[in-house]
mmCIF file of C-alpha atoms and ligand atoms in Angstrom:
data_model
loop_
_atom_site.group_PDB
_atom_site.id
_atom_site.type_symbol
_atom_site.label_atom_id
_atom_site.label_comp_id
_atom_site.label_asym_id
_atom_site.label_seq_id
_atom_site.Cartn_x
_atom_site.Cartn_y
_atom_site.Cartn_z
ATOM 1 C CA TYR A 24 25.832 61.939 25.526
ATOM 2 C CA LEU A 25 28.575 62.338 22.972
ATOM 3 C CA LEU A 26 30.585 60.068 25.242
ATOM 4 C CA ILE A 27 28.042 57.301 25.303
ATOM 5 C CA ALA A 28 27.529 57.607 21.573
ATOM 6 C CA GLY A 29 31.107 56.484 21.043
ATOM 7 C CA VAL A 30 33.564 59.356 21.042
ATOM 8 C CA LYS A 31 35.721 58.667 24.055
ATOM 9 C CA SER A 32 38.727 60.945 23.774
ATOM 10 C CA ILE A 33 36.719 64.111 23.105
ATOM 11 C CA ALA A 34 38.007 67.282 24.817
ATOM 12 C CA GLY A 35 34.553 68.741 25.096
ATOM 13 C CA CYS A 36 31.503 70.016 23.321
ATOM 14 C CA PHE A 37 29.063 72.874 23.573
ATOM 15 C CA LEU A 38 25.541 73.627 22.505
ATOM 16 C CA SER A 39 25.552 76.219 19.786
ATOM 17 C CA PRO A 40 22.364 78.329 19.494
ATOM 18 C CA MET A 41 22.396 77.970 15.702
ATOM 19 C CA ALA A 42 21.550 75.064 13.426
ATOM 20 C CA THR A 43 24.207 72.950 11.749
ATOM 21 C CA GLY A 44 24.979 75.236 8.796
ATOM 22 C CA MET A 45 25.656 78.367 10.850
ATOM 23 C CA SER A 46 27.570 76.342 13.437
ATOM 24 C CA LEU A 47 29.826 75.084 10.648
ATOM 25 C CA VAL A 48 30.327 78.746 9.668
ATOM 26 C CA LEU A 49 31.440 79.540 13.223
ATOM 27 C CA CYS A 50 33.974 76.692 13.091
ATOM 28 C CA MET A 51 35.306 77.690 9.667
ATOM 29 C CA LEU A 52 35.734 81.322 10.691
ATOM 30 C CA THR A 53 37.697 80.244 13.757
ATOM 31 C CA LEU A 54 39.913 77.907 11.708
ATOM 32 C CA LYS A 55 40.490 80.677 9.176
ATOM 33 C CA GLN A 56 41.901 82.995 11.860
ATOM 34 C CA ASP A 57 44.984 80.783 12.131
ATOM 35 C CA ARG A 58 45.468 80.589 8.387
ATOM 36 C CA PRO A 59 45.665 84.106 7.018
ATOM 37 C CA ARG A 60 46.151 82.900 3.455
ATOM 38 C CA ALA A 61 43.242 80.481 3.494
ATOM 39 C CA LYS A 62 40.627 80.980 0.775
ATOM 40 C CA TYR A 63 39.336 77.526 -0.073
ATOM 41 C CA VAL A 64 37.392 74.714 1.501
ATOM 42 C CA LEU A 65 37.833 71.250 0.027
ATOM 43 C CA TRP A 66 34.383 69.730 -0.012
ATOM 44 C CA PRO A 67 33.559 66.160 -1.046
ATOM 45 C CA ARG A 68 30.197 66.808 -2.667
ATOM 46 C CA ILE A 69 27.058 66.318 -0.594
ATOM 47 C CA ASP A 70 23.766 67.566 -1.991
ATOM 48 C CA GLN A 71 22.525 69.384 1.077
ATOM 49 C CA LYS A 72 22.189 73.095 0.534
ATOM 50 C CA SER A 73 23.080 74.192 4.068
ATOM 51 C CA SER A 74 26.396 72.375 3.874
ATOM 52 C CA PHE A 75 27.448 74.106 0.664
ATOM 53 C CA LYS A 76 26.057 77.476 1.701
ATOM 54 C CA SER A 77 27.937 77.395 5.007
ATOM 55 C CA ILE A 78 31.213 77.621 3.038
ATOM 56 C CA ILE A 79 29.968 80.616 1.044
ATOM 57 C CA THR A 80 28.633 82.340 4.168
ATOM 58 C CA ALA A 81 32.028 81.931 5.829
ATOM 59 C CA GLY A 82 33.461 83.938 2.922
ATOM 60 C CA LEU A 83 35.363 80.954 1.570
ATOM 61 C CA GLU A 84 35.398 79.323 -1.819
ATOM 62 C CA PRO A 85 34.258 75.723 -2.116
ATOM 63 C CA ILE A 86 36.338 73.326 -4.202
ATOM 64 C CA VAL A 87 33.920 70.561 -5.074
ATOM 65 C CA ILE A 88 35.430 67.085 -4.990
ATOM 66 C CA GLU A 89 33.077 64.851 -7.002
ATOM 67 C CA MET A 90 32.347 61.509 -5.394
ATOM 68 C CA GLN A 91 33.458 58.258 -6.974
ATOM 69 C CA ILE A 92 30.787 55.752 -7.995
ATOM 70 C CA ILE A 93 31.824 52.331 -6.729
ATOM 71 C CA GLY A 94 29.146 49.736 -7.395
ATOM 72 C CA ASP A 95 25.950 51.475 -6.320
ATOM 73 C CA GLU A 96 27.679 53.581 -3.732
ATOM 74 C CA LEU A 97 29.275 57.040 -3.791
ATOM 75 C CA LYS A 98 32.583 57.217 -1.974
ATOM 76 C CA THR A 99 35.177 59.899 -1.337
ATOM 77 C CA ASP A 100 37.568 60.238 -4.245
ATOM 78 C CA MET A 101 40.735 60.152 -2.168
ATOM 79 C CA GLN A 102 43.072 60.713 -5.107
ATOM 80 C CA ARG A 103 41.311 63.851 -6.260
ATOM 81 C CA LEU A 104 41.133 65.118 -2.703
ATOM 82 C CA GLU A 105 44.790 64.505 -2.011
ATOM 83 C CA ALA A 106 45.797 66.143 -5.289
ATOM 84 C CA GLN A 107 43.967 69.322 -4.223
ATOM 85 C CA MET A 108 45.464 69.219 -0.731
ATOM 86 C CA ALA A 109 48.942 68.948 -2.204
ATOM 87 C CA ALA A 110 48.308 71.668 -4.777
ATOM 88 C CA LEU A 111 46.580 74.237 -2.566
ATOM 89 C CA GLY A 112 48.304 73.685 0.802
ATOM 90 C CA GLU A 113 47.985 76.652 3.120
ATOM 91 C CA SER A 114 45.401 78.391 0.973
ATOM 92 C CA VAL A 115 42.969 75.740 2.207
ATOM 93 C CA ALA A 116 41.005 76.746 5.315
ATOM 94 C CA CYS A 117 39.846 73.199 5.941
ATOM 95 C CA VAL A 118 38.521 69.994 4.476
ATOM 96 C CA LEU A 119 34.793 69.734 5.206
ATOM 97 C CA THR A 120 33.693 66.098 5.295
ATOM 98 C CA THR A 121 30.276 64.551 5.911
ATOM 99 C CA THR A 122 29.328 61.403 7.762
ATOM 100 C CA SER A 123 25.533 61.178 7.741
ATOM 101 C CA CYS A 124 23.888 61.755 4.366
ATOM 102 C CA PHE A 125 21.259 60.434 1.998
ATOM 103 C CA ALA A 126 22.068 57.111 0.332
ATOM 104 C CA PRO A 127 23.558 56.103 -2.049
ATOM 105 C CA ARG A 128 26.267 58.422 -0.773
ATOM 106 C CA ALA A 129 28.368 56.720 1.886
ATOM 107 C CA CYS A 130 30.023 58.362 4.872
ATOM 108 C CA ASP A 131 33.171 60.085 3.706
ATOM 109 C CA SER A 132 36.351 58.154 4.453
ATOM 110 C CA VAL A 133 36.735 60.425 7.459
ATOM 111 C CA ASP A 134 39.541 58.381 9.044
ATOM 112 C CA SER A 135 41.765 58.296 5.932
ATOM 113 C CA ILE A 136 41.032 61.974 5.295
ATOM 114 C CA ALA A 137 42.027 62.757 8.890
ATOM 115 C CA ALA A 138 45.379 61.065 8.250
ATOM 116 C CA LEU A 139 45.902 63.151 5.102
ATOM 117 C CA CYS A 140 44.966 66.305 7.012
ATOM 118 C CA SER A 141 47.748 65.591 9.528
ATOM 119 C CA GLN A 142 50.187 64.896 6.741
ATOM 120 C CA TYR A 143 49.398 68.128 4.856
ATOM 121 C CA ASN A 144 48.750 70.185 7.981
ATOM 122 C CA ILE A 145 45.243 71.181 6.906
ATOM 123 C CA PRO A 146 42.350 71.476 9.393
ATOM 124 C CA HIS A 147 39.527 68.960 9.214
ATOM 125 C CA LEU A 148 35.911 69.808 10.009
ATOM 126 C CA VAL A 149 33.275 67.067 10.079
ATOM 127 C CA ASN A 150 29.594 67.647 9.342
ATOM 128 C CA ASN A 151 28.031 64.925 11.470
ATOM 129 C CA ALA A 152 24.510 66.401 11.176
ATOM 130 C CA TYR A 153 22.522 63.316 12.131
ATOM 131 C CA GLY A 154 25.432 61.024 12.910
ATOM 132 C CA LEU A 155 25.163 61.306 16.680
ATOM 133 C CA GLN A 156 22.385 58.717 16.614
ATOM 134 C CA SER A 157 24.580 56.206 14.823
ATOM 135 C CA THR A 158 27.294 54.445 16.792
ATOM 136 C CA ARG A 159 29.023 53.754 13.475
ATOM 137 C CA CYS A 160 29.379 57.440 12.616
ATOM 138 C CA MET A 161 30.599 58.215 16.129
ATOM 139 C CA HIS A 162 33.160 55.411 16.098
ATOM 140 C CA LEU A 163 34.362 56.622 12.733
ATOM 141 C CA ILE A 164 35.021 60.080 14.185
ATOM 142 C CA GLN A 165 36.795 58.524 17.152
ATOM 143 C CA GLU A 166 38.897 56.408 14.800
ATOM 144 C CA ALA A 167 39.653 59.464 12.650
ATOM 145 C CA SER A 168 40.943 61.405 15.655
ATOM 146 C CA ARG A 169 43.220 58.486 16.507
ATOM 147 C CA LYS A 170 44.613 58.132 12.980
ATOM 148 C CA GLY A 171 44.928 61.804 12.207
ATOM 149 C CA ARG A 172 43.333 65.189 12.529
ATOM 150 C CA VAL A 173 39.750 66.123 13.387
ATOM 151 C CA ASP A 174 39.533 69.747 14.496
ATOM 152 C CA ALA A 175 35.828 69.894 15.180
ATOM 153 C CA PHE A 176 32.640 67.998 14.396
ATOM 154 C CA VAL A 177 29.098 69.352 14.315
ATOM 155 C CA GLN A 178 25.757 67.622 14.892
ATOM 156 C CA SER A 179 22.236 68.954 14.626
ATOM 157 C CA THR A 180 20.129 68.973 17.800
ATOM 158 C CA ASP A 181 16.799 68.547 15.971
ATOM 159 C CA LYS A 182 17.964 65.420 14.191
ATOM 160 C CA ASN A 183 19.488 63.787 17.242
ATOM 161 C CA PHE A 184 17.401 64.981 20.190
ATOM 162 C CA LEU A 185 13.850 65.218 18.847
ATOM 163 C CA VAL A 186 13.700 69.005 19.359
ATOM 164 C CA PRO A 187 12.712 71.823 16.967
ATOM 165 C CA VAL A 188 15.322 73.133 14.489
ATOM 166 C CA GLY A 189 17.741 75.752 15.738
ATOM 167 C CA GLY A 190 20.667 74.230 17.584
ATOM 168 C CA ALA A 191 23.786 72.178 17.104
ATOM 169 C CA ILE A 192 26.432 70.488 19.206
ATOM 170 C CA ILE A 193 29.984 71.402 18.338
ATOM 171 C CA GLY A 194 32.517 68.872 19.568
ATOM 172 C CA SER A 195 36.288 68.910 19.437
ATOM 173 C CA PHE A 196 39.349 66.961 20.551
ATOM 174 C CA ASP A 197 41.113 70.253 21.253
ATOM 175 C CA LYS A 198 39.926 72.192 24.295
ATOM 176 C CA ASN A 199 41.637 75.391 23.239
ATOM 177 C CA LEU A 200 40.059 75.365 19.779
ATOM 178 C CA LEU A 201 36.664 74.603 21.266
ATOM 179 C CA ASP A 202 36.927 77.639 23.560
ATOM 180 C CA ARG A 203 37.887 79.818 20.652
ATOM 181 C CA ILE A 204 34.950 78.594 18.558
ATOM 182 C CA SER A 205 32.510 79.344 21.355
ATOM 183 C CA LYS A 206 34.018 82.790 21.922
ATOM 184 C CA MET A 207 33.714 83.548 18.215
ATOM 185 C CA TYR A 208 29.966 83.943 18.662
ATOM 186 C CA PRO A 209 29.284 87.690 18.646
ATOM 187 C CA GLY A 210 27.228 88.671 21.658
ATOM 188 C CA ARG A 211 24.653 86.886 23.737
ATOM 189 C CA ALA A 212 22.478 84.139 22.356
ATOM 190 C CA SER A 213 18.963 82.851 22.671
ATOM 191 C CA ALA A 214 18.705 80.075 25.231
ATOM 192 C CA SER A 215 15.617 78.490 23.731
ATOM 193 C CA SER A 216 17.337 75.751 21.729
ATOM 194 C CA VAL A 217 19.540 74.921 24.716
ATOM 195 C CA MET A 218 16.445 74.697 26.918
ATOM 196 C CA ASP A 219 14.748 72.368 24.436
ATOM 197 C CA VAL A 220 17.694 69.997 24.517
ATOM 198 C CA MET A 221 18.074 70.118 28.311
ATOM 199 C CA ILE A 222 14.399 69.400 28.890
ATOM 200 C CA THR A 223 14.446 66.510 26.425
ATOM 201 C CA LEU A 224 17.595 65.002 27.890
ATOM 202 C CA LEU A 225 16.342 65.315 31.454
ATOM 203 C CA SER A 226 13.070 63.649 30.599
ATOM 204 C CA LEU A 227 14.686 60.874 28.555
ATOM 205 C CA GLY A 228 17.582 60.205 30.885
ATOM 206 C CA MET A 229 20.679 58.291 29.854
ATOM 207 C CA ALA A 230 18.838 54.972 29.714
ATOM 208 C CA GLY A 231 16.012 56.461 27.667
ATOM 209 C CA TYR A 232 18.402 57.907 25.132
ATOM 210 C CA LYS A 233 20.397 54.686 24.856
ATOM 211 C CA GLN A 234 17.166 52.854 24.265
ATOM 212 C CA LEU A 235 16.179 55.264 21.472
ATOM 213 C CA ILE A 236 19.535 54.649 19.830
ATOM 214 C CA ALA A 237 19.135 50.873 20.048
ATOM 215 C CA GLN A 238 15.579 51.131 18.717
ATOM 216 C CA ARG A 239 16.733 53.177 15.754
ATOM 217 C CA LYS A 240 19.274 50.550 14.815
ATOM 218 C CA GLU A 241 16.598 47.867 14.910
ATOM 219 C CA MET A 242 14.288 50.024 12.811
ATOM 220 C CA TYR A 243 17.042 50.442 10.241
ATOM 221 C CA SER A 244 17.249 46.674 9.723
ATOM 222 C CA TYR A 245 13.482 46.346 9.716
ATOM 223 C CA LEU A 246 12.958 49.155 7.214
ATOM 224 C CA LYS A 247 15.679 47.785 4.972
ATOM 225 C CA GLU A 248 14.096 44.359 4.972
ATOM 226 C CA GLU A 249 10.606 45.687 4.240
ATOM 227 C CA LEU A 250 11.765 48.139 1.579
ATOM 228 C CA GLY A 251 13.728 45.331 -0.048
ATOM 229 C CA LYS A 252 10.601 43.174 -0.243
ATOM 230 C CA LEU A 253 8.588 46.051 -1.667
ATOM 231 C CA ALA A 254 11.288 46.734 -4.262
ATOM 232 C CA THR A 255 11.262 43.092 -5.369
ATOM 233 C CA ARG A 256 7.458 43.136 -5.684
ATOM 234 C CA HIS A 257 7.760 46.070 -8.078
ATOM 235 C CA GLY A 258 10.654 44.684 -10.087
ATOM 236 C CA GLU A 259 13.102 47.092 -8.477
ATOM 237 C CA ARG A 260 15.958 46.588 -6.054
ATOM 238 C CA LEU A 261 17.624 48.166 -3.045
ATOM 239 C CA LEU A 262 20.837 49.937 -3.869
ATOM 240 C CA ASP A 263 23.790 48.267 -2.221
ATOM 241 C CA THR A 264 24.952 50.953 0.191
ATOM 242 C CA LYS A 265 26.728 49.345 3.103
ATOM 243 C CA GLY A 266 28.607 52.541 3.904
ATOM 244 C CA ASN A 267 25.469 54.339 5.045
ATOM 245 C CA PRO A 268 24.115 53.319 8.460
ATOM 246 C CA ILE A 269 20.985 55.536 8.427
ATOM 247 C CA SER A 270 19.666 56.099 4.918
ATOM 248 C CA MET A 271 18.880 53.584 2.173
ATOM 249 C CA ALA A 272 17.655 53.787 -1.413
ATOM 250 C CA MET A 273 15.677 51.737 -3.923
ATOM 251 C CA THR A 274 15.731 52.070 -7.712
ATOM 252 C CA LEU A 275 12.810 53.561 -9.675
ATOM 253 C CA GLN A 276 13.861 52.128 -13.013
ATOM 254 C CA CYS A 277 10.323 51.281 -14.096
ATOM 255 C CA LEU A 278 9.242 54.949 -13.892
ATOM 256 C CA SER A 279 11.982 56.236 -16.132
ATOM 257 C CA HIS A 280 11.337 56.219 -19.869
ATOM 258 C CA GLN A 281 14.257 57.287 -22.051
ATOM 259 C CA HIS A 282 15.347 60.293 -20.014
ATOM 260 C CA ASP A 283 11.747 61.244 -19.261
ATOM 261 C CA ASN A 284 11.422 61.365 -15.496
ATOM 262 C CA LYS A 285 7.910 62.820 -15.168
ATOM 263 C CA GLN A 286 6.655 59.654 -13.530
ATOM 264 C CA VAL A 287 9.500 59.730 -11.039
ATOM 265 C CA THR A 288 8.635 63.296 -10.072
ATOM 266 C CA MET A 289 4.967 62.356 -9.890
ATOM 267 C CA LEU A 290 5.697 59.641 -7.369
ATOM 268 C CA GLY A 291 7.507 62.243 -5.280
ATOM 269 C CA SER A 292 4.514 64.580 -5.240
ATOM 270 C CA MET A 293 2.112 61.720 -4.505
ATOM 271 C CA LEU A 294 4.152 60.701 -1.471
ATOM 272 C CA PHE A 295 4.249 64.305 -0.311
ATOM 273 C CA LEU A 296 0.457 64.560 -0.545
ATOM 274 C CA ARG A 297 0.159 61.349 1.453
ATOM 275 C CA ASN A 298 2.148 62.898 4.292
ATOM 276 C CA VAL A 299 5.223 60.860 3.577
ATOM 277 C CA SER A 300 7.990 63.274 4.441
ATOM 278 C CA GLY A 301 11.661 62.564 4.870
ATOM 279 C CA THR A 302 11.838 60.542 1.703
ATOM 280 C CA ARG A 303 13.493 61.970 -1.379
ATOM 281 C CA VAL A 304 12.756 60.994 -4.934
ATOM 282 C CA ILE A 305 15.766 61.610 -7.142
ATOM 283 C CA THR A 306 15.591 61.814 -10.934
ATOM 284 C CA THR A 307 19.415 62.206 -11.216
ATOM 285 C CA THR A 308 18.849 64.558 -14.177
ATOM 286 C CA ASP A 309 17.935 67.790 -12.356
ATOM 287 C CA SER A 310 20.426 70.569 -12.119
ATOM 288 C CA LYS A 311 20.570 73.409 -9.635
ATOM 289 C CA HIS A 312 22.327 76.720 -9.254
ATOM 290 C CA ILE A 313 23.430 77.622 -5.762
ATOM 291 C CA VAL A 314 25.071 81.024 -5.608
ATOM 292 C CA SER A 315 27.676 80.821 -8.350
ATOM 293 C CA HIS A 316 27.860 77.068 -8.734
ATOM 294 C CA LYS A 317 25.897 74.766 -10.967
ATOM 295 C CA PHE A 318 25.331 71.222 -9.783
ATOM 296 C CA GLU A 319 24.431 68.601 -12.380
ATOM 297 C CA GLY A 320 22.325 65.714 -11.131
ATOM 298 C CA TRP A 321 21.361 67.709 -8.044
ATOM 299 C CA GLY A 322 20.094 65.497 -5.228
ATOM 300 C CA ALA A 323 22.162 62.526 -6.318
ATOM 301 C CA HIS A 324 25.473 63.900 -4.928
ATOM 302 C CA ASN A 325 26.916 63.202 -8.376
ATOM 303 C CA SER A 326 26.592 64.372 -12.002
ATOM 304 C CA ASN A 327 26.486 60.896 -13.495
ATOM 305 C CA TYR A 328 24.386 58.630 -11.330
ATOM 306 C CA ARG A 329 22.737 56.112 -13.607
ATOM 307 C CA VAL A 330 19.332 55.273 -12.201
ATOM 308 C CA PRO A 331 16.530 57.281 -10.578
ATOM 309 C CA TYR A 332 15.799 56.224 -7.036
ATOM 310 C CA LEU A 333 14.009 56.945 -3.802
ATOM 311 C CA THR A 334 15.612 57.318 -0.393
ATOM 312 C CA ALA A 335 14.272 56.365 3.019
ATOM 313 C CA ALA A 336 15.868 56.774 6.417
ATOM 314 C CA ALA A 337 15.506 55.166 9.797
ATOM 315 C CA ALA A 338 15.888 58.233 11.995
ATOM 316 C CA LEU A 339 15.798 58.547 15.758
ATOM 317 C CA GLY A 340 12.292 58.164 17.171
ATOM 318 C CA MET A 341 10.956 56.081 14.283
ATOM 319 C CA LYS A 342 8.580 53.339 15.330
ATOM 320 C CA ARG A 343 7.587 50.111 13.672
ATOM 321 C CA THR A 344 4.151 51.555 12.912
ATOM 322 C CA ASP A 345 5.803 54.493 11.141
ATOM 323 C CA ALA A 346 7.839 52.142 8.977
ATOM 324 C CA ASP A 347 4.765 50.042 8.194
ATOM 325 C CA ALA A 348 2.697 53.104 7.273
ATOM 326 C CA PHE A 349 5.485 54.330 5.006
ATOM 327 C CA ILE A 350 5.810 50.991 3.220
ATOM 328 C CA GLN A 351 2.064 50.756 2.764
ATOM 329 C CA ARG A 352 1.705 54.258 1.320
ATOM 330 C CA LEU A 353 4.705 53.813 -0.930
ATOM 331 C CA ASP A 354 3.371 50.503 -2.177
ATOM 332 C CA LYS A 355 0.025 52.066 -3.084
ATOM 333 C CA ALA A 356 1.511 55.147 -4.698
ATOM 334 C CA LEU A 357 3.989 53.133 -6.722
ATOM 335 C CA THR A 358 1.279 50.769 -7.932
ATOM 336 C CA LYS A 359 -0.803 53.727 -9.008
ATOM 337 C CA VAL A 360 1.986 55.490 -10.893
ATOM 338 C CA ARG A 361 3.027 52.288 -12.597
ATOM 339 C CA ARG A 362 -0.497 51.585 -13.776
ATOM 340 C CA ARG A 363 -0.726 55.082 -15.172
ATOM 341 C CA SER A 364 2.512 54.699 -17.030
ATOM 342 C CA ALA A 365 1.420 51.450 -18.667
ATOM 343 C CA PRO A 366 1.086 51.738 -22.465
ATOM 344 C CA VAL A 367 -2.370 52.970 -23.412
ATOM 345 C CA THR A 368 -4.631 50.599 -25.325
ATOM 346 C CA PRO A 369 -8.401 51.301 -25.238
ATOM 347 C CA THR A 370 -8.817 48.953 -22.239
ATOM 348 C CA ALA A 371 -5.823 50.364 -20.414
ATOM 349 C CA SER A 372 -7.185 53.914 -20.718
ATOM 350 C CA LEU A 373 -10.473 52.752 -19.208
ATOM 351 C CA ALA A 374 -8.539 51.243 -16.330
ATOM 352 C CA GLY A 375 -6.635 54.524 -16.042
ATOM 353 C CA SER A 376 -9.772 56.595 -15.625
ATOM 354 C CA SER A 377 -11.049 54.311 -12.901
ATOM 355 C CA ILE A 378 -7.753 54.770 -11.036
ATOM 356 C CA ASN A 379 -8.134 58.513 -11.234
ATOM 357 C CA GLY A 380 -11.676 58.268 -10.001
ATOM 358 C CA ASP A 381 -10.478 56.249 -7.066
ATOM 359 C CA ALA A 382 -7.783 58.818 -6.247
ATOM 360 C CA GLY A 383 -10.426 61.555 -5.987
ATOM 361 C CA GLY A 384 -12.269 59.456 -3.441
ATOM 362 C CA THR A 385 -9.444 58.522 -1.129
ATOM 363 C CA GLY A 386 -6.969 61.321 -1.446
ATOM 364 C CA GLY A 387 -8.679 64.298 0.142
ATOM 365 C CA PRO A 388 -8.049 67.916 -0.802
ATOM 366 C CA GLY A 389 -5.259 68.583 -3.254
ATOM 367 C CA GLU A 390 -5.209 65.026 -4.438
ATOM 368 C CA SER A 391 -7.707 65.387 -7.269
ATOM 369 C CA SER A 392 -5.786 68.253 -8.812
ATOM 370 C CA THR A 393 -2.593 66.207 -8.898
ATOM 371 C CA ALA A 394 -4.474 63.326 -10.386
ATOM 372 C CA SER A 395 -5.702 65.505 -13.213
ATOM 373 C CA THR A 396 -2.331 67.154 -13.767
ATOM 374 C CA SER A 397 -0.655 63.823 -13.920
ATOM 375 C CA ARG A 398 -3.316 62.499 -16.231
ATOM 376 C CA ALA A 399 -2.679 65.446 -18.513
ATOM 377 C CA SER A 400 1.046 64.981 -18.370
ATOM 378 C CA SER A 401 0.907 61.307 -19.157
ATOM 379 C CA LYS A 402 -1.254 62.125 -22.178
ATOM 380 C CA ASP A 403 1.279 64.748 -23.207
ATOM 381 C CA SER A 404 4.065 62.270 -23.096
ATOM 382 C CA LEU A 405 2.028 59.831 -25.134
ATOM 383 C CA ARG A 406 1.395 62.463 -27.775
ATOM 384 C CA LYS A 407 5.106 63.014 -28.138
HETATM 385 C C1 PLP B 528 20.262 68.367 8.254
HETATM 386 C C2 PLP B 528 21.584 68.604 7.721
HETATM 387 C C3 PLP B 528 22.145 69.870 7.810
HETATM 388 C C4 PLP B 528 21.402 71.012 8.469
HETATM 389 O O1 PLP B 528 21.067 70.709 9.803
HETATM 390 P P1 PLP B 528 20.042 71.575 10.712
HETATM 391 O O2 PLP B 528 20.711 71.775 11.985
HETATM 392 O O3 PLP B 528 18.837 70.712 10.865
HETATM 393 O O4 PLP B 528 19.769 72.825 9.959
HETATM 394 C C5 PLP B 528 23.403 70.033 7.287
HETATM 395 N N1 PLP B 528 24.076 69.028 6.686
HETATM 396 C C6 PLP B 528 23.557 67.782 6.591
HETATM 397 C C7 PLP B 528 24.347 66.685 5.957
HETATM 398 C C8 PLP B 528 22.291 67.538 7.103
HETATM 399 O O5 PLP B 528 21.773 66.321 7.011
#
């Protein structure tokens, strides 16, 4: 399956009984064995906790390489990365890059980084969590191995094979390294995640899986088109993120009022209550501590992203009806939040109460409490 997805010169792969994060740990620990002085991992920032935590769990120290904002998109800052490679040399265990991620972050420049890794003799590990379903991500890895060094690449089984969380596929262009990674696992392992994948693959067959991949690509274009139309209707726009083949984002400018992002957060909770999962609403002003590090603008992959936004992804298994339902719910929720955030004149507040009344009727349990909290919070912000 890795072969059909586009990586042709691969030496092999194996099913690891742990999810992506722990599988990355296994790879890093194996790479570290050959580099006794290695302490650091160079990590182009990606706001996904398991990615960052995998470095800490492997007993290594992350060196965060902030992404560069180019247009709307976040790209690998090659100069910063190379400067660190040159400065830290053999004290670097590996460079950990990411292909699939939430927009507006693009795939890392995995091929150019691979070339640098050869030049500086530093291992290169690729987090390809949901990239197996994208021929573009897979070709990029193939291209990277041709231009330079890719030691191993890891993909999640739940994101690529429609199975429950708990497994990953570790691939490598080096048979010897791959054997060593698999032998690094201490003891016997549970076979349940392997069984899940085998059963799914046997029932799908090669043709079935290829068809799912083709369908996903179509759904990506469809979702992008529909989300673009919705954005225009609401005076927003799609972020221009050509470097991301799976995830897309639209601005939420109208919900942001002079650094006050309550409305943005409210939209997020409304979508959650309407069973819209898999979408992330990003204020760009949150910060988060993970272990000893503080990340400004957590969620946005960057400390200085300018506009709040919402992400959506066309993932494997998505159907046209799913995309339509998403667009419809988002449209409704956005309309509702925007009406609430309209300046309050006596008539507008009457309109506001009728909206809240309506929410109680259609939303089901949990909904009415959010409606009242949000009503309270919008009053609060007016008082200020
Ligand atoms: C999903 C994801 C992970 C974790 O993958 P699981 O195997 O589902 O735990 C790690 N990194 C990135 C970029 C991801 O998208």
